[in-house]
mmCIF file of C-alpha atoms in Angstrom:
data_model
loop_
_atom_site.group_PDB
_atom_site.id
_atom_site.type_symbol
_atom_site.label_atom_id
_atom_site.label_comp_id
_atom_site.label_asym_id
_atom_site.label_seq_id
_atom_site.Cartn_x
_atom_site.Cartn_y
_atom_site.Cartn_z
ATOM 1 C CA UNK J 980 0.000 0.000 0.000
ATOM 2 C CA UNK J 981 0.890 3.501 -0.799
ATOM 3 C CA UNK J 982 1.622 5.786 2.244
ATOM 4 C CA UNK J 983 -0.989 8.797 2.601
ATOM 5 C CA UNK J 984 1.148 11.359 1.945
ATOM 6 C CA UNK J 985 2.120 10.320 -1.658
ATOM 7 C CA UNK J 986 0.132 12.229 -4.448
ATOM 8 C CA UNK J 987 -1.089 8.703 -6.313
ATOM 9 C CA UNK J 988 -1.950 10.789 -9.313
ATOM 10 C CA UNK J 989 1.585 12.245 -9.619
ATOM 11 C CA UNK J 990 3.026 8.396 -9.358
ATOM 12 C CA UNK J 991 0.576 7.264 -12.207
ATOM 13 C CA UNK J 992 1.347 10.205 -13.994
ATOM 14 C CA UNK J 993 5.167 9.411 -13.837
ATOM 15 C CA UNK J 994 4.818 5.952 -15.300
ATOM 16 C CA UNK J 995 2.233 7.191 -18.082
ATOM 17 C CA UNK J 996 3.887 10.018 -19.071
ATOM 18 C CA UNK J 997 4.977 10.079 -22.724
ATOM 19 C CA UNK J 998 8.695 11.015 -24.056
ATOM 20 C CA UNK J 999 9.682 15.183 -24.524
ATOM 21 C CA UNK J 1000 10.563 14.412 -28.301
ATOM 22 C CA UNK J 1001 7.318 12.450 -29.314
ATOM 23 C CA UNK J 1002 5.251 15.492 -27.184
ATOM 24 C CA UNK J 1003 7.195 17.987 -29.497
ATOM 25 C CA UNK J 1004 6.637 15.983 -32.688
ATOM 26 C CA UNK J 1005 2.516 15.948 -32.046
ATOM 27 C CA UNK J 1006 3.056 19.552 -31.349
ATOM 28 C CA UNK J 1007 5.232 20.641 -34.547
ATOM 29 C CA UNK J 1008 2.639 18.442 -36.740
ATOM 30 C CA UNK J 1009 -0.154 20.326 -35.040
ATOM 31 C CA UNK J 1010 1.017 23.572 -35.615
ATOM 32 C CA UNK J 1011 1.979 22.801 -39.135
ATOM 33 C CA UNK J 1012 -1.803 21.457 -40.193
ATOM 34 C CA UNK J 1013 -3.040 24.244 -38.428
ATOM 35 C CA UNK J 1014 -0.525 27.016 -40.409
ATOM 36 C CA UNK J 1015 -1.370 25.252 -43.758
ATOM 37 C CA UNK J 1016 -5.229 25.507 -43.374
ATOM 38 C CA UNK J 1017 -4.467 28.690 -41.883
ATOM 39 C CA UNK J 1018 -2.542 30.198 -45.036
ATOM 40 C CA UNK J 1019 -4.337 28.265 -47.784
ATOM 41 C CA UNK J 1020 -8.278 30.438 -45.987
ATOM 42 C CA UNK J 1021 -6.288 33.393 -46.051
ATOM 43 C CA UNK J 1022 -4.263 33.712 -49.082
ATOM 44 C CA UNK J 1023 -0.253 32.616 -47.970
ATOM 45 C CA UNK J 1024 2.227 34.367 -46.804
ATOM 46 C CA UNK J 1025 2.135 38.211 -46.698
ATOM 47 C CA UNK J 1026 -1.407 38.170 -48.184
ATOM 48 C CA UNK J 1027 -2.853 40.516 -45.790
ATOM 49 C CA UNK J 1028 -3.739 43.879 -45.776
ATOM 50 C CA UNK J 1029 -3.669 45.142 -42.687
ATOM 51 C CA UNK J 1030 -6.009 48.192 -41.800
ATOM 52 C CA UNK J 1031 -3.882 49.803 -39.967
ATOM 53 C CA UNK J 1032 -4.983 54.015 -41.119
ATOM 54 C CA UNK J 1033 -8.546 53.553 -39.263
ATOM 55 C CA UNK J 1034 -6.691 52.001 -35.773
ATOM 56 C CA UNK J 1035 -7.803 53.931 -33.252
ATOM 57 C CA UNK J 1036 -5.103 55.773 -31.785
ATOM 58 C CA UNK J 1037 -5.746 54.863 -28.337
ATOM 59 C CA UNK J 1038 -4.972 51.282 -29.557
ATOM 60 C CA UNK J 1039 -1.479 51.823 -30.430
ATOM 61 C CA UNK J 1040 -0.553 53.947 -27.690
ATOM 62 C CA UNK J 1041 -0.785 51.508 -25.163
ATOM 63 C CA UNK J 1042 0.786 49.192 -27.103
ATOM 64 C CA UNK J 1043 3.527 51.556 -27.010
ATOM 65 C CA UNK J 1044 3.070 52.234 -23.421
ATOM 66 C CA UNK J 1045 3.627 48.634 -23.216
ATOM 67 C CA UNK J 1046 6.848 48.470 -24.971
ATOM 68 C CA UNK J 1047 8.362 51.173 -23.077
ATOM 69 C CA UNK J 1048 7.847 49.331 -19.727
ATOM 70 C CA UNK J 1049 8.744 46.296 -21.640
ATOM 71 C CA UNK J 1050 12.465 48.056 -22.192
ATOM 72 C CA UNK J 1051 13.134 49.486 -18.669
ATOM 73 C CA UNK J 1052 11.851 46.032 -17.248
ATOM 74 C CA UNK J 1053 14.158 44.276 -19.088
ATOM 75 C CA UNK J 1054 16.986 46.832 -18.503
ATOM 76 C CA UNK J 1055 20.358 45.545 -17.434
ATOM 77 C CA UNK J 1056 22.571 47.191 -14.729
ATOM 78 C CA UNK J 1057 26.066 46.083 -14.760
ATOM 79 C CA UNK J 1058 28.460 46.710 -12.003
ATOM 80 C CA UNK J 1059 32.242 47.419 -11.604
ATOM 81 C CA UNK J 1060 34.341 47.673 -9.572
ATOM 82 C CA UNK J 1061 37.870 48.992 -8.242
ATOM 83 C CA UNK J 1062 39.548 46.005 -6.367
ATOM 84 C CA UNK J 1063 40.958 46.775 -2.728
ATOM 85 C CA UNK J 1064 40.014 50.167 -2.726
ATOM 86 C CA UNK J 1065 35.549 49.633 -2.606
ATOM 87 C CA UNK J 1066 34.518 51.890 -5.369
ATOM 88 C CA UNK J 1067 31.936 50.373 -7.225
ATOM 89 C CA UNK J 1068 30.045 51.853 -10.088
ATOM 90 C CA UNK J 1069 27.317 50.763 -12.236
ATOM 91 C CA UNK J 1070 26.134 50.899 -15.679
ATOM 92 C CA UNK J 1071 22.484 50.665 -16.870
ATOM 93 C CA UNK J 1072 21.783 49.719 -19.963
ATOM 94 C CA UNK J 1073 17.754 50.098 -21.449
ATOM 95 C CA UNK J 1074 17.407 49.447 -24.919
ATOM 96 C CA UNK J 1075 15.160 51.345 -27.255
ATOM 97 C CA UNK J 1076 11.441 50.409 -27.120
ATOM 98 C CA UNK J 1077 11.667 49.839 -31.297
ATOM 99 C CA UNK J 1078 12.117 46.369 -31.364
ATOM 100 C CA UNK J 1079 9.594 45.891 -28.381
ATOM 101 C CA UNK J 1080 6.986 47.724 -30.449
ATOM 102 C CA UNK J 1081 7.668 45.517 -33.243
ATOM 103 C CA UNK J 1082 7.510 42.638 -31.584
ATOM 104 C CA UNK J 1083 3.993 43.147 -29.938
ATOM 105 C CA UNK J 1084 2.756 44.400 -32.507
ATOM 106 C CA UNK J 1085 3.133 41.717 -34.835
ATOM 107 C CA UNK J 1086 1.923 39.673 -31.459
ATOM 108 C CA UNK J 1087 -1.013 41.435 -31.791
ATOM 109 C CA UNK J 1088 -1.525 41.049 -35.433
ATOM 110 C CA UNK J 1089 -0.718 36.946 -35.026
ATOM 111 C CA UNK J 1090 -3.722 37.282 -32.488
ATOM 112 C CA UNK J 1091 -5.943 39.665 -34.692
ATOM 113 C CA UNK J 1092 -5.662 37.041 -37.922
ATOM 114 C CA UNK J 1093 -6.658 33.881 -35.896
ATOM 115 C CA UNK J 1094 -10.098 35.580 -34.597
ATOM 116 C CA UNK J 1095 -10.486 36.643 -38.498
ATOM 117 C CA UNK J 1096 -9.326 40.487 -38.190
ATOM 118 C CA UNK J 1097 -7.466 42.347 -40.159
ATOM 119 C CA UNK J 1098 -6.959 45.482 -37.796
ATOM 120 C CA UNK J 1099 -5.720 45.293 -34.265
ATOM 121 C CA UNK J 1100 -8.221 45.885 -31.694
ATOM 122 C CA UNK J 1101 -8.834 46.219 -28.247
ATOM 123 C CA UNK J 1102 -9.410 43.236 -27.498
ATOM 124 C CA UNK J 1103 -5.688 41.822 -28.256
ATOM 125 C CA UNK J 1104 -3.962 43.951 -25.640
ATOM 126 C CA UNK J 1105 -4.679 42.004 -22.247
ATOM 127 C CA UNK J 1106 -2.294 39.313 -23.804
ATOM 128 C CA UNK J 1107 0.346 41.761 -25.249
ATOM 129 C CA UNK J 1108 0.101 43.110 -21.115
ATOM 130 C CA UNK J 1109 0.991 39.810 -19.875
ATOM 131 C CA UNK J 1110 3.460 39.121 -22.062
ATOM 132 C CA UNK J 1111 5.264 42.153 -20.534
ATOM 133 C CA UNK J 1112 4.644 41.699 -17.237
ATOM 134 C CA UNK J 1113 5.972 38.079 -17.613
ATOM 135 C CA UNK J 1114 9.046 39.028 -19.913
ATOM 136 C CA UNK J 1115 10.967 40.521 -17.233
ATOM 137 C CA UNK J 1116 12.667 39.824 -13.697
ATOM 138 C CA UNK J 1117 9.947 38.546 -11.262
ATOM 139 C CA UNK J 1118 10.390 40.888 -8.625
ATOM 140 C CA UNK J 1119 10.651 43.899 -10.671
ATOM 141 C CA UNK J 1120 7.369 42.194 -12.190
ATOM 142 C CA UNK J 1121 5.619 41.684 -8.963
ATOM 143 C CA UNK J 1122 6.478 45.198 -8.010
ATOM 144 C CA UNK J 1123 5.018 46.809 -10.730
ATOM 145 C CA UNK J 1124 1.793 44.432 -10.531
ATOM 146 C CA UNK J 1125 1.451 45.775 -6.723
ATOM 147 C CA UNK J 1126 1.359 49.222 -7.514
ATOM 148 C CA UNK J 1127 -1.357 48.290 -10.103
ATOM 149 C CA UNK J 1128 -3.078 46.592 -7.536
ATOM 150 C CA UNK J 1129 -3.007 49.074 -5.192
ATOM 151 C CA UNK J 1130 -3.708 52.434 -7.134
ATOM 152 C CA UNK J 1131 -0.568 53.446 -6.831
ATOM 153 C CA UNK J 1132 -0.181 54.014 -3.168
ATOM 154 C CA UNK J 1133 3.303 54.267 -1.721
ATOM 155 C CA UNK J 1134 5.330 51.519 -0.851
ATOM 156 C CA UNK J 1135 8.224 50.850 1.518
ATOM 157 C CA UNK J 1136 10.962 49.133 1.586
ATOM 158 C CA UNK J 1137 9.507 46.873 4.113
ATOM 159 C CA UNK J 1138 6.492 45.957 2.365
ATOM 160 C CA UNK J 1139 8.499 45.471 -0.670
ATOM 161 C CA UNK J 1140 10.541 42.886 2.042
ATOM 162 C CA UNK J 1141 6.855 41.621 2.421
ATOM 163 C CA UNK J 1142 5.835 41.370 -1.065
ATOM 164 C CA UNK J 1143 9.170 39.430 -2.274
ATOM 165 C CA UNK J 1144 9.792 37.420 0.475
ATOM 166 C CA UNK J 1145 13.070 38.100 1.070
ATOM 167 C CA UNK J 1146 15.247 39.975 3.635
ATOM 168 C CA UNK J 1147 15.906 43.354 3.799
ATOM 169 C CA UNK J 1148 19.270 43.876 2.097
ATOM 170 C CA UNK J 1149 17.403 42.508 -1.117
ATOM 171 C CA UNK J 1150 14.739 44.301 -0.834
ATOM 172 C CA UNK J 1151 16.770 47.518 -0.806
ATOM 173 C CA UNK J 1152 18.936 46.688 -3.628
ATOM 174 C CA UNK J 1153 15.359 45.583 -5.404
ATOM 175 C CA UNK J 1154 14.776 49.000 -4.764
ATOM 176 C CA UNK J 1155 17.686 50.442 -6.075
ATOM 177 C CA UNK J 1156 17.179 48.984 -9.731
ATOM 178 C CA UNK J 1157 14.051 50.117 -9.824
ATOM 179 C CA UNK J 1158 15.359 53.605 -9.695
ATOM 180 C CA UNK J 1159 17.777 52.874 -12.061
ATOM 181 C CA UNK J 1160 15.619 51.662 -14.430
ATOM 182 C CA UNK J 1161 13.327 54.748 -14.086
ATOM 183 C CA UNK J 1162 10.625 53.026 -13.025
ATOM 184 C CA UNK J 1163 9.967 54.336 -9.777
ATOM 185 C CA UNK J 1164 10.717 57.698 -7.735
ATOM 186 C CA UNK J 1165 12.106 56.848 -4.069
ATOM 187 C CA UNK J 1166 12.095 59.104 -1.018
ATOM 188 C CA UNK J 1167 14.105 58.210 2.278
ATOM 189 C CA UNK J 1168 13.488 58.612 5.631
ATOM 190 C CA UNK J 1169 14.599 57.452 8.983
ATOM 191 C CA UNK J 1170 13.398 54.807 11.016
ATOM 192 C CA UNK J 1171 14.948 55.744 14.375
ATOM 193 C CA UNK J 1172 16.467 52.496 14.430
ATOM 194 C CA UNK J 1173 19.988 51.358 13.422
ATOM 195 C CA UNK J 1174 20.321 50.700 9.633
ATOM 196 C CA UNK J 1175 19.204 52.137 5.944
ATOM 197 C CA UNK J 1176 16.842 54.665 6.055
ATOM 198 C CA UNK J 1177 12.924 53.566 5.115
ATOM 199 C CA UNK J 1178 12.836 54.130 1.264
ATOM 200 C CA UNK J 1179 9.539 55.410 0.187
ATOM 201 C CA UNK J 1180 8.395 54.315 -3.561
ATOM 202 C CA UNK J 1181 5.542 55.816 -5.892
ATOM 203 C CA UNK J 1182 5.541 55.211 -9.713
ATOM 204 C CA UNK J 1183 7.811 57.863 -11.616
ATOM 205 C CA UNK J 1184 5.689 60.006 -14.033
ATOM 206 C CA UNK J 1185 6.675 58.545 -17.219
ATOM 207 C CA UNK J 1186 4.772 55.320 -16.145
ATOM 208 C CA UNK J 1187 2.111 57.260 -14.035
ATOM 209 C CA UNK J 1188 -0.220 55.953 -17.096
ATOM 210 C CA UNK J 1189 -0.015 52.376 -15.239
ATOM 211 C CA UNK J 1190 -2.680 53.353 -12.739
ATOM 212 C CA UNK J 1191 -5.178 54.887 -15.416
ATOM 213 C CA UNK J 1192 -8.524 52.970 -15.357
ATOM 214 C CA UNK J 1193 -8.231 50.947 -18.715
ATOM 215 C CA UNK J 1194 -5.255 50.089 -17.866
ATOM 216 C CA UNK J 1195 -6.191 48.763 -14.449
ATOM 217 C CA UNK J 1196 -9.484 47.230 -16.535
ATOM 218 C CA UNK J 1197 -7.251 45.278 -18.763
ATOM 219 C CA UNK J 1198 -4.750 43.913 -15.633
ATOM 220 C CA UNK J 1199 -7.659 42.714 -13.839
ATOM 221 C CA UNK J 1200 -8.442 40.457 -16.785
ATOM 222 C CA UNK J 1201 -4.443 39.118 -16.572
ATOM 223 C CA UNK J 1202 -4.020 39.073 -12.878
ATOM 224 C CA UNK J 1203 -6.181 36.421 -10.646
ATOM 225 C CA UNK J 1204 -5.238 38.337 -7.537
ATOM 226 C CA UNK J 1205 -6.691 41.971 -9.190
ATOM 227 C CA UNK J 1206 -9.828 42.717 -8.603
ATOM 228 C CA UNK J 1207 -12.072 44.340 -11.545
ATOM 229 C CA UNK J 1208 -12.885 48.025 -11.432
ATOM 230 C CA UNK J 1209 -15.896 48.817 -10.594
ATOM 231 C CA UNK J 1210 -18.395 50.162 -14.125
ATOM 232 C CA UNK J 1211 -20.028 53.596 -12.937
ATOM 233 C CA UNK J 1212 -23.051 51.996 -14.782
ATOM 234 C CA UNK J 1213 -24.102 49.667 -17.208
ATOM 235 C CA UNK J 1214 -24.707 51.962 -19.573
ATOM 236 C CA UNK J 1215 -20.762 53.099 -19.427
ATOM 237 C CA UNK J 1216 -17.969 51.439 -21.096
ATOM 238 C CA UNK J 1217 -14.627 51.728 -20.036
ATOM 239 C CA UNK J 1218 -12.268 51.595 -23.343
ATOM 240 C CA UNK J 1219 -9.903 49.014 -22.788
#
C-alpha cells in the first residue's frame, strides 16, 4: 500500500507520461496542419492587408506604453568595480522600445488574424500586457503588478521585504534597480532604528499611465489576484 502522503496521481502520472521528443513531434505536426489551413483560408504568406490608417489611436498607444515598460523592465545594470580600494560603479543599460513595439505588434496582429481580423483591436492587448509583465525579472514584475493593484499608493521598503519574500538587504537593492531603471521615484526617511533609512516608492511620471482605469481594466483580466474596477453603470464602457 501507498503511504498517505504520496500524491497517487503524480506516481501514475510518472509511469504514463509520454517522451519530450514524441510530445514535441505531435506539437510541430499540429502547428503545421493548423498554419497550412491557416494560409491556404487566407491567401499565404504576406497576403494581408492590414487596416492599420482607421486604428484607433488609443490602440497603439498603449501598445507603445507597453513596450516602453517592456524596455526598462528588461533593462540591465552592470556593475564594476575597483579592487581593494571599494569603489563600485554601475552601468544601466535600457534598450530602445523599437524592437519591443515591433515585436507586440506583430503579437497582436498573429492574435488579430486567428479571430479573423485584419486590424488590431482592443481586445488583443490584455495578452500583449501579460506578455510584458511576464518578460521581465519577477520581482521587478511583482512590483510593478502591486502598484497596479493598489492604485498606486506608496510603498516601503519593508512591504516590498513583504511582497518578495526576502530579507531586507534585497529588498533595498530591489529597490535600487528600480530607480535605475526609471521606473519608480524613491524618497528616504529614517526609522529611528539602526540601519538604511525607510525608502519610500511611488511610480515615476513617465509610467504614471499604469494606474489609469483601462489600464487597471485590462490587468484585472491578466491578474487572478486583481480585482475588476468597478463600471459607474451599465450603460458606461470603459475603453480598454
Amino acid at each position: 500500500d501507498m503511504p498517505k502522503q504520496v500524491d497517487i496521481n503524480l506516481v501514475a502520472e510518472t509511469k504514463t507520461i509520454r517522451p519530450y521528443n514524441l510530445k514535441l513531434k505531435e506539437c510541430t505536426v499540429a502547428l503545421q496542419d493548423f498554419l497550412r489551413n491557416f494560409w491556404s483560408q487566407s491567401g499565404g504568406f504576406r497576403s494581408v492587408e492590414w487596416n492599420d490608417m482607421s486604428m484607433p489611436d488609443s490602440t497603439l498607444n498603449s501598445i507603445a506604453n507597453f513596450a516602453t515598460l517592456l524596455s526598462s523592465l528588461r533593462g540591465v545594470i552592470k556593475f564594476y568595480g575597483i579592487p581593494y580600494e571599494g569603489l563600485t560603479y554601475k552601468e544601466v543599460e535600457i534598450e530602445a522600445p523599437h524592437r519591443a513595439m515591433a515585436i507586440l505588434t506583430n503579437l497582436a496582429r498573429g492574435r488579430a488574424l486567428i479571430n479573423g481580423r485584419a486590424q488590431i483591436a482592443d481586445e488583443d492587448l490584455p495578452i500583449l500586457f501579460n506578455i510584458v509583465l511576464s518578460s521581465c525579472h519577477r520581482d521587478r514584475s511583482k512590483v510593478i503588478k502591486e502598484f497596479i493593484r493598489s492604485g498606486g499608493a506608496s510603498l516601503d521598503t519593508h512591504s516590498i521585504s513583504r511582497l518578495l519574500e526576502v530579507g531586507s538587504s534585497y529588498a533595498y537593492r530591489t529597490v535600487e534597480d528600480l530607480k535605475s531603471l526609471g521606473l519608480v521615484w524613491s524618497s528616504s526617511e529614517s526609522s529611528g532604528q539602526w540601519g538604511r533609512p525607510s525608502s519610500h516608492l511611488t511610480l515615476s511620471e513617465q509610467f504614471k499611465w499604469l494606474l489609469d482605469p483601462p489600464i487597471r481594466e485590462i490587468f484585472s483580466q491578466i491578474d487572478p489576484g486583481s480585482e475588476p474596477l468597478a463600471r459607474p453603470s451599465d450603460e458606461i464602457e470603459l475603453p480598454i
